[in-house]
Coordinates of C-alpha atoms and ligand atoms in Angstrom, one line a residue:
M1 CA 88.8 83.6 132.1
H2 CA 87.1 86.5 130.2
K3 CA 89.0 87.3 127.0
I4 CA 88.6 90.5 125.1
N5 CA 88.6 89.4 121.5
F6 CA 89.4 92.1 119.0
C7 CA 89.3 89.8 116.0
S8 CA 88.3 91.5 112.7
G9 CA 86.2 88.5 111.6
P10 CA 85.0 86.0 112.5
A11 CA 84.3 88.4 115.4
V12 CA 82.7 88.2 118.8
L13 CA 79.0 87.5 119.0
P14 CA 76.6 88.5 121.8
P15 CA 76.5 85.7 124.3
T16 CA 72.7 85.3 123.9
V17 CA 73.3 84.5 120.2
Y18 CA 75.6 81.6 120.8
N19 CA 73.6 80.3 123.7
K20 CA 70.5 80.2 121.6
A21 CA 72.4 78.7 118.7
I22 CA 73.6 75.9 121.0
E23 CA 70.0 75.2 122.0
A24 CA 69.0 75.1 118.3
I25 CA 71.7 72.5 117.6
Q26 CA 69.9 70.3 120.1
N27 CA 66.3 71.1 119.5
F28 CA 65.3 73.7 117.0
D29 CA 62.0 75.5 117.4
H30 CA 60.4 72.7 119.4
T31 CA 60.9 70.2 116.5
D32 CA 62.9 67.8 118.7
Q33 CA 65.4 67.9 115.8
S34 CA 68.7 69.7 115.5
I35 CA 68.8 72.7 113.1
L36 CA 71.8 71.0 111.6
E37 CA 69.7 68.1 110.5
L38 CA 66.5 69.8 109.4
S39 CA 65.5 70.1 105.7
H40 CA 65.8 73.6 104.3
R41 CA 62.3 72.9 102.8
S42 CA 60.8 72.2 106.2
S43 CA 58.3 74.8 107.4
S44 CA 60.3 75.9 110.4
I45 CA 63.4 76.6 108.4
V46 CA 61.5 78.3 105.6
S47 CA 59.8 80.6 108.1
M48 CA 63.1 81.2 109.9
I49 CA 64.7 82.4 106.7
Q50 CA 61.6 84.5 105.9
E51 CA 61.7 86.0 109.4
T52 CA 65.4 86.9 109.0
K53 CA 64.7 88.7 105.8
L54 CA 61.9 90.7 107.4
L55 CA 64.2 91.6 110.3
V56 CA 66.7 93.0 107.9
K57 CA 64.0 95.0 106.2
E58 CA 62.6 96.3 109.5
L59 CA 65.9 97.2 111.1
L60 CA 67.1 99.1 108.1
A61 CA 63.7 100.5 107.1
I62 CA 63.9 98.9 103.6
S63 CA 61.0 99.3 101.1
D64 CA 59.6 96.6 98.9
E65 CA 61.6 97.9 96.0
Y66 CA 64.4 95.8 97.5
D67 CA 64.9 92.1 98.2
V68 CA 67.2 90.5 100.7
L69 CA 69.3 87.4 99.7
F70 CA 71.4 85.0 101.7
L71 CA 74.2 83.7 99.5
H72 CA 77.1 81.4 99.7
G73 CA 80.7 82.3 98.8
G74 CA 81.4 85.1 101.2
A75 CA 81.7 88.7 100.3
S76 CA 84.5 87.6 97.9
M77 CA 82.0 85.8 95.6
Q78 CA 80.2 89.2 95.2
F79 CA 83.3 90.6 93.7
C80 CA 82.7 88.5 90.6
M81 CA 78.9 88.2 90.7
I82 CA 78.5 92.0 90.5
P83 CA 80.4 92.5 87.2
M84 CA 79.0 89.2 85.8
N85 CA 75.5 90.5 86.4
F86 CA 75.7 94.2 85.7
L87 CA 78.7 95.0 83.5
S88 CA 78.2 94.6 79.7
T89 CA 80.6 94.9 76.8
S90 CA 79.5 98.5 76.1
T91 CA 79.6 99.8 79.7
K92 CA 82.3 100.5 82.3
A93 CA 82.4 100.0 86.1
Y94 CA 84.1 102.5 88.4
Y95 CA 85.8 101.4 91.6
T96 CA 87.0 103.4 94.6
L97 CA 90.3 101.8 95.6
T98 CA 90.5 102.3 99.4
G99 CA 91.9 99.0 100.5
Q100 CA 92.7 95.4 99.9
W101 CA 89.1 94.3 99.6
A102 CA 88.2 97.1 97.3
S103 CA 91.2 96.2 95.1
N104 CA 90.2 92.6 95.1
A105 CA 86.7 93.6 93.9
F106 CA 88.2 95.8 91.2
H107 CA 90.5 93.0 90.0
E108 CA 87.5 90.7 89.4
A109 CA 85.7 93.4 87.4
Q110 CA 88.8 93.9 85.3
L111 CA 88.9 90.2 84.6
L112 CA 85.3 90.3 83.4
G113 CA 85.0 93.6 81.6
N114 CA 85.9 97.3 81.4
A115 CA 86.6 98.7 84.9
D116 CA 88.4 101.9 86.0
A117 CA 89.5 103.4 89.3
L118 CA 87.4 106.4 90.3
C119 CA 90.0 107.2 93.0
S120 CA 92.7 105.5 95.0
S121 CA 94.6 105.8 98.3
A122 CA 97.1 103.1 97.4
D123 CA 99.9 105.7 97.2
S124 CA 99.9 105.9 101.0
N125 CA 99.0 102.3 101.9
Y126 CA 95.3 103.2 102.1
N127 CA 95.7 105.3 105.3
Y128 CA 93.2 108.0 104.1
L129 CA 90.1 108.3 102.1
P130 CA 90.5 110.2 98.7
S131 CA 88.4 113.4 98.5
L132 CA 85.5 113.2 96.2
Q133 CA 83.2 115.6 94.3
Q134 CA 79.6 116.0 95.5
A135 CA 78.2 114.7 92.2
Y136 CA 79.6 112.7 89.3
T137 CA 78.4 112.1 85.8
L138 CA 80.3 109.1 84.6
D139 CA 80.5 108.0 81.0
N140 CA 78.9 104.7 80.0
S141 CA 78.8 103.7 83.7
A142 CA 77.3 100.4 84.7
Y143 CA 77.8 101.1 88.4
V144 CA 80.2 102.6 90.9
H145 CA 81.6 100.4 93.7
F146 CA 82.5 101.4 97.2
T147 CA 83.8 99.6 100.3
S148 CA 82.1 101.4 103.1
N149 CA 84.5 100.3 105.8
N150 CA 88.1 99.3 105.1
T151 CA 88.5 96.6 107.6
I152 CA 92.3 96.3 107.3
Y153 CA 93.3 99.9 107.1
G154 CA 90.7 101.4 109.5
T155 CA 89.0 104.0 107.2
Q156 CA 85.2 104.4 106.7
W157 CA 83.1 106.4 104.3
K158 CA 80.7 108.6 106.2
S159 CA 78.8 109.9 103.2
Y160 CA 78.6 109.3 99.4
P161 CA 78.4 111.6 96.4
S162 CA 75.5 111.3 93.9
F163 CA 76.1 109.4 90.7
N164 CA 74.3 109.0 87.3
C165 CA 74.5 105.2 87.8
P166 CA 73.8 102.5 90.4
I167 CA 75.8 102.6 93.6
I168 CA 77.0 99.2 94.9
V169 CA 78.6 99.0 98.3
D170 CA 80.5 96.3 100.1
M171 CA 79.4 96.8 103.7
S172 CA 80.9 93.7 105.1
S173 CA 82.4 95.4 108.2
D174 CA 79.8 98.0 109.0
L175 CA 76.3 96.9 108.0
F176 CA 73.9 97.3 111.0
S177 CA 76.5 99.3 112.9
K178 CA 74.7 102.6 112.2
K179 CA 71.7 104.1 110.5
I180 CA 71.9 104.2 106.7
N181 CA 69.6 105.2 104.0
V182 CA 69.4 102.0 102.0
H183 CA 67.5 103.8 99.3
Q184 CA 70.6 105.7 98.4
F185 CA 72.1 102.5 97.1
D186 CA 71.3 99.9 94.5
L187 CA 73.1 96.9 95.9
I188 CA 74.6 96.3 99.4
Y189 CA 76.5 93.2 100.3
A190 CA 78.1 92.0 103.5
G191 CA 79.8 88.8 104.6
A192 CA 78.1 88.0 107.9
Q193 CA 81.1 87.1 110.1
K194 CA 81.8 90.6 111.5
N195 CA 78.6 92.4 112.5
I196 CA 75.8 90.0 111.6
G197 CA 76.4 86.4 112.3
I198 CA 79.0 83.7 111.4
A199 CA 81.0 82.9 108.3
G200 CA 79.2 81.0 105.6
V201 CA 76.6 83.4 104.5
C202 CA 76.7 86.7 102.6
M203 CA 73.8 89.1 102.9
V204 CA 72.8 90.9 99.7
I205 CA 70.2 93.8 99.7
I206 CA 69.3 94.4 96.1
K207 CA 67.1 96.9 94.4
K208 CA 64.9 94.7 92.2
S209 CA 65.0 97.1 89.3
L210 CA 68.8 96.6 89.0
L211 CA 68.1 93.2 87.5
E212 CA 66.5 94.8 84.5
K213 CA 70.1 95.9 83.6
Q214 CA 71.2 92.2 83.1
N215 CA 71.9 91.7 79.5
K216 CA 73.9 88.5 79.0
L217 CA 74.0 84.9 79.9
I218 CA 75.1 84.3 83.5
P219 CA 75.8 80.9 85.1
T220 CA 72.7 79.9 87.1
M221 CA 74.3 80.0 90.6
L222 CA 75.9 83.3 89.9
N223 CA 72.8 85.0 88.7
Y224 CA 71.0 87.2 91.3
N225 CA 67.7 86.4 89.6
T226 CA 68.0 82.7 90.5
H227 CA 68.3 83.5 94.2
L228 CA 65.6 86.1 94.1
L229 CA 63.1 83.8 92.4
H230 CA 63.9 81.0 94.8
E231 CA 63.9 83.0 98.0
S232 CA 67.6 82.2 98.6
S233 CA 66.9 78.4 98.5
F234 CA 67.7 77.5 94.9
N235 CA 70.2 75.1 96.4
T236 CA 70.8 74.2 100.0
P237 CA 71.2 77.4 101.9
P238 CA 73.7 77.8 104.8
V239 CA 70.8 77.4 107.3
F240 CA 72.8 77.5 110.5
A241 CA 74.7 80.6 109.4
I242 CA 71.5 82.3 108.5
Y243 CA 70.1 81.4 111.9
T244 CA 73.0 83.1 113.7
C245 CA 72.1 86.3 111.7
N246 CA 68.4 85.8 112.8
L247 CA 69.5 85.6 116.4
N248 CA 71.9 88.5 116.1
L249 CA 69.3 90.8 114.5
K250 CA 66.8 89.9 117.2
W251 CA 69.4 90.9 119.8
L252 CA 70.0 94.1 117.9
K253 CA 66.2 94.8 117.8
S254 CA 66.0 94.1 121.5
I255 CA 68.5 96.8 122.4
G256 CA 66.9 99.4 120.3
G257 CA 68.1 98.7 116.7
V258 CA 70.7 100.5 114.6
Q259 CA 69.9 103.9 116.2
E260 CA 70.9 102.7 119.6
I261 CA 73.9 100.6 118.6
E262 CA 75.2 103.6 116.6
K263 CA 75.4 105.6 119.8
I264 CA 77.3 102.9 121.6
N265 CA 79.6 102.3 118.6
Q266 CA 80.4 106.0 118.6
M267 CA 81.2 106.0 122.3
K268 CA 83.5 103.0 122.0
A269 CA 85.4 104.4 119.1
Q270 CA 85.7 107.9 120.7
L271 CA 87.1 106.3 123.9
L272 CA 89.7 104.3 122.0
Y273 CA 90.9 107.0 119.6
A274 CA 91.1 109.5 122.4
E275 CA 93.3 107.2 124.4
I276 CA 95.6 106.4 121.4
E277 CA 96.0 110.2 120.9
R278 CA 96.6 110.9 124.6
N279 CA 98.9 107.9 125.2
S280 CA 102.6 108.8 124.7
L281 CA 103.4 105.3 123.3
F282 CA 101.0 105.1 120.4
D283 CA 99.8 106.9 117.2
C284 CA 96.7 106.5 115.1
T285 CA 97.3 104.9 111.7
V286 CA 94.7 107.1 110.1
A287 CA 95.6 110.8 110.6
K288 CA 92.3 112.5 109.7
P289 CA 89.6 111.9 112.4
E290 CA 86.9 112.2 109.7
D291 CA 88.4 109.2 107.8
R292 CA 88.6 106.9 110.8
S293 CA 86.6 103.8 111.1
L294 CA 84.2 103.3 114.1
M295 CA 84.6 99.5 113.6
N296 CA 88.3 98.9 113.1
V297 CA 90.6 101.1 115.1
T298 CA 94.2 100.8 113.7
F299 CA 97.2 102.2 115.6
V300 CA 101.0 101.8 115.9
A301 CA 103.5 101.9 118.7
K302 CA 106.1 104.6 118.6
N303 CA 108.8 102.0 118.1
K304 CA 109.4 98.3 117.6
E305 CA 110.4 97.7 121.2
I306 CA 107.1 99.2 122.5
E307 CA 105.2 97.2 120.0
I308 CA 106.7 93.9 121.2
A309 CA 106.2 94.8 124.8
F310 CA 102.6 95.9 124.3
K311 CA 101.8 92.6 122.5
D312 CA 103.2 90.7 125.4
F313 CA 101.2 92.9 127.9
C314 CA 98.0 92.3 125.9
K315 CA 98.6 88.5 126.1
K316 CA 99.1 88.7 129.8
N317 CA 95.8 90.7 130.2
N318 CA 93.7 88.3 128.1
I319 CA 93.5 90.6 125.1
V320 CA 93.4 88.5 121.9
S321 CA 93.6 89.1 118.1
I322 CA 94.9 92.7 118.5
D323 CA 97.6 92.4 115.9
G324 CA 97.3 94.6 112.9
Y325 CA 97.0 93.1 109.4
R326 CA 100.3 92.0 107.9
T327 CA 100.3 94.8 105.3
V328 CA 99.8 97.5 108.0
G329 CA 101.5 96.1 111.1
G330 CA 100.9 97.6 114.6
F331 CA 97.6 97.0 116.2
R332 CA 93.9 96.8 115.2
A333 CA 91.0 96.7 117.6
S334 CA 87.8 95.6 115.9
I335 CA 85.0 96.9 117.9
Y336 CA 81.9 95.7 116.1
N337 CA 78.3 95.7 117.5
A338 CA 78.8 92.8 119.9
M339 CA 82.0 94.2 121.5
P340 CA 80.7 95.6 124.9
L341 CA 81.5 99.2 125.9
Q342 CA 82.9 97.8 129.2
D343 CA 85.5 95.8 127.3
V344 CA 86.7 98.9 125.4
Q345 CA 86.8 100.8 128.7
L346 CA 88.9 97.9 130.2
F347 CA 91.2 98.0 127.2
V348 CA 91.8 101.7 127.6
E349 CA 92.7 101.1 131.3
I350 CA 95.1 98.4 130.1
M351 CA 96.8 100.9 127.7
K352 CA 97.1 103.4 130.5
S353 CA 98.6 100.9 132.9
F354 CA 101.1 99.8 130.2
E355 CA 102.2 103.4 129.7
S356 CA 102.7 103.8 133.5
K357 CA 104.8 100.6 133.7
I358 CA 107.1 101.1 130.7
Ligands
PMP1 N1 85.1 92.9 102.1 C1 85.5 93.4 103.3 C2 85.3 94.9 103.6 C3 86.1 92.5 104.2 O1 86.5 93.0 105.4 C4 86.2 91.2 103.9 C5 86.8 90.1 104.8 N2 87.5 90.5 105.8 C6 85.8 90.7 102.6 C7 85.2 91.6 101.8 C8 85.9 89.3 102.2 O2 84.9 88.6 102.9 P1 84.8 87.0 102.8 O3 85.9 86.4 103.6 O4 83.4 86.7 103.4 O5 84.9 86.6 101.3

């Protein structure tokens, strides 16, 4: 039975990705060995990791000023690695507090140095994006940190101001979902389990010149330089997780890359937001259309009774993981790259049918 899985991460993968991943578990790259049993120093794994890096650079049109790393520890490990590497005793980091993950990142920076909030939408449970100036000159700034897409609350930055310091962005839930100009940023990171692959690897796109700003002793495993110098294989890398990224990025390339997926993602989000606005039983959680995420569509029922009935209706119609995050409630439909347009259309039909039955 086909299930429509709206999980926010780990999220759905294109079927071709997991079918090829299954093949690789049995026989990777004609080696007659499982990818799970091959040395990360073997030529086929070394070239697979290299190929994945080149795919990232090609799909996002990244110049050689940048390197691509595949690290352990999820996106959450980046929350502490960033201040450890780039915040000194004489500088300050600035954070845009637009959700739980942004606040977690800020917390780590505060533990390790001097960090301030540039803006915050905590006053209204993060259901909007604070308005920003076009340009900032920040005192003693080490960097400014953004969360491009707020997975829990359903907001997404569509553009960024300019700053007199490096810009670091957590793109865990929207990297590869649309065209971006990587050269606008100094470090981008993303846990793979939403739009890129499976849990276990975090992708980091780093401007190499940023490393010149390191000025203190950093534990070896937490130092970006270690991973840069050792091509993400200083220790045993999460080979299988990286391979799922490789397969997923090949799939993305085969359908026309970020330019094409962006069009599809826009169609999916427009369909869903339009139905939530039209349907007499639901409301969007994020009021301003320009703040709304194309990846995580958050909405609430008009009352508790409707909420309970719709959850039950979803279950009966094979819709899974549609519950909103516990701090928001209601519903959240995560519609990352691998969520087919047809499934969103089907879900819209289900919402209409629910309205007509209640
Ligand atoms: N940042 C964002 C935007 C996220 O959505 C998440 C996870 N949902 C994280 C960071 C944390 O990622 P991880 O679980 O890989 O540490």
